[in-house]
Amino acid sequence: MKLVFTHPHHFAVANVRNQLAQRGIACELRNEFAAGALGELAPIDVWPELWVLDDRDYDIAQRWIEADQTQANGRDWYCGQCGELNAASFDHCWACQRERRLD
Ligand SMILES: [Zn+2]
């Protein structure tokens, strides 16, 4: 197992896990519920972590994450259902929860 991604916000880590899972890369989320331990541990130690189960998936997982981050930083998007503008990092519309479409 290798640590492939960590981020202070749970939703960001869960999002990466979902992205990798869709590509057949098995991952495990750790520290998912560790926020309750804040105050006893240094904050960095309780960030949610994403680990790839198979070390051979590490390099490709890293590349996917980089590509997704680049894309996420790239452009905001308009919801196809309600027309609201969403931040590039959202994968669901904040207003109506419709899933983002990349087409
Ligand atoms: Zn919407």
Short mmCIF file of C-alpha atoms and ligand atoms in Angstrom, two decimals:
data_model
loop_
_atom_site.label_atom_id
_atom_site.label_comp_id
_atom_site.label_asym_id
_atom_site.label_seq_id
_atom_site.Cartn_x
_atom_site.Cartn_y
_atom_site.Cartn_z
CA MET A 1 0.00 0.00 0.00
CA LYS A 2 1.16 3.48 -0.82
CA LEU A 3 -0.10 6.90 0.22
CA VAL A 4 -1.11 8.62 -2.99
CA PHE A 5 -3.10 11.66 -1.89
CA THR A 6 -3.96 13.66 1.20
CA HIS A 7 -5.97 16.83 1.71
CA PRO A 8 -7.48 18.66 4.70
CA HIS A 9 -11.00 18.34 3.28
CA HIS A 10 -12.65 14.94 3.35
CA PHE A 11 -14.72 15.62 0.23
CA ALA A 12 -11.58 16.29 -1.82
CA VAL A 13 -10.06 12.95 -0.84
CA ALA A 14 -13.34 11.10 -1.35
CA ASN A 15 -13.63 12.70 -4.77
CA VAL A 16 -10.17 11.48 -5.79
CA ARG A 17 -11.01 8.03 -4.50
CA ASN A 18 -14.15 7.96 -6.65
CA GLN A 19 -12.21 9.17 -9.69
CA LEU A 20 -9.63 6.41 -9.26
CA ALA A 21 -12.26 3.76 -8.53
CA GLN A 22 -13.94 4.57 -11.84
CA ARG A 23 -10.64 3.72 -13.52
CA GLY A 24 -10.32 0.43 -11.69
CA ILE A 25 -7.72 1.55 -9.14
CA ALA A 26 -8.55 0.20 -5.71
CA CYS A 27 -7.91 2.65 -2.87
CA GLU A 28 -8.50 2.84 0.81
CA LEU A 29 -9.46 5.98 2.69
CA ARG A 30 -7.74 6.44 6.03
CA ASN A 31 -8.26 8.98 8.78
CA GLU A 32 -11.73 9.44 7.43
CA PHE A 33 -13.17 9.96 10.88
CA ALA A 34 -10.06 11.19 12.65
CA ALA A 35 -11.19 14.80 12.93
CA GLY A 36 -12.46 14.01 16.43
CA ALA A 37 -8.88 13.44 17.48
CA LEU A 38 -7.89 17.02 16.67
CA GLY A 39 -6.12 18.60 19.60
CA GLU A 40 -4.18 15.47 20.40
CA LEU A 41 -2.43 15.13 17.07
CA ALA A 42 -0.74 17.62 14.80
CA PRO A 43 -3.30 18.70 12.20
CA ILE A 44 -1.36 17.13 9.32
CA ASP A 45 -1.64 13.75 11.04
CA VAL A 46 -5.43 13.77 10.86
CA TRP A 47 -5.89 14.76 7.25
CA PRO A 48 -7.85 12.13 5.37
CA GLU A 49 -5.46 9.97 3.36
CA LEU A 50 -5.91 7.94 0.23
CA TRP A 51 -3.81 4.80 -0.19
CA VAL A 52 -3.58 2.60 -3.27
CA LEU A 53 -3.92 -1.05 -2.33
CA ASP A 54 -1.60 -2.25 -5.07
CA ASP A 55 1.77 -0.48 -5.26
CA ARG A 56 1.84 -1.08 -9.02
CA ASP A 57 -1.10 1.30 -9.37
CA TYR A 58 0.75 4.13 -7.65
CA ASP A 59 2.34 5.76 -10.70
CA ILE A 60 -0.79 5.73 -12.82
CA ALA A 61 -2.86 6.93 -9.85
CA GLN A 62 -0.48 9.87 -9.41
CA ARG A 63 -0.82 10.75 -13.08
CA TRP A 64 -4.61 10.63 -12.93
CA ILE A 65 -4.66 12.82 -9.84
CA GLU A 66 -2.36 15.35 -11.47
CA ALA A 67 -4.49 15.39 -14.60
CA ASP A 68 -7.66 15.81 -12.56
CA GLN A 69 -6.18 18.64 -10.49
CA THR A 70 -5.06 20.43 -13.62
CA GLN A 71 -8.49 20.05 -15.08
CA ALA A 72 -10.14 21.08 -11.81
CA ASN A 73 -8.09 24.25 -11.70
CA GLY A 74 -8.89 24.90 -15.31
CA ARG A 75 -12.41 26.04 -15.75
CA ASP A 76 -15.64 26.62 -13.93
CA TRP A 77 -18.69 24.97 -15.40
CA TYR A 78 -22.39 25.58 -15.87
CA CYS A 79 -24.91 23.03 -14.71
CA GLY A 80 -26.74 21.40 -17.62
CA GLN A 81 -29.92 21.12 -15.56
CA CYS A 82 -30.34 24.39 -13.66
CA GLY A 83 -27.75 26.59 -15.35
CA GLU A 84 -25.90 27.56 -12.17
CA LEU A 85 -22.18 28.29 -12.35
CA ASN A 86 -20.07 25.82 -10.38
CA ALA A 87 -16.45 25.94 -9.27
CA ALA A 88 -14.09 23.81 -11.33
CA SER A 89 -13.40 21.52 -8.38
CA PHE A 90 -17.08 20.58 -7.86
CA ASP A 91 -18.19 17.30 -9.35
CA HIS A 92 -21.84 17.94 -8.52
CA CYS A 93 -23.88 21.09 -8.97
CA TRP A 94 -24.06 22.95 -5.67
CA ALA A 95 -27.60 24.05 -6.41
CA CYS A 96 -29.37 20.94 -7.68
CA GLN A 97 -26.82 18.15 -7.05
CA ARG A 98 -26.79 17.08 -10.68
CA GLU A 99 -23.60 15.27 -11.60
CA ARG A 100 -21.11 17.19 -13.67
CA ARG A 101 -20.85 16.30 -17.33
CA LEU A 102 -17.55 16.87 -19.03
CA ASP A 103 -18.91 16.95 -22.54
ZN ZN B 1 -27.71 22.46 -11.15
#
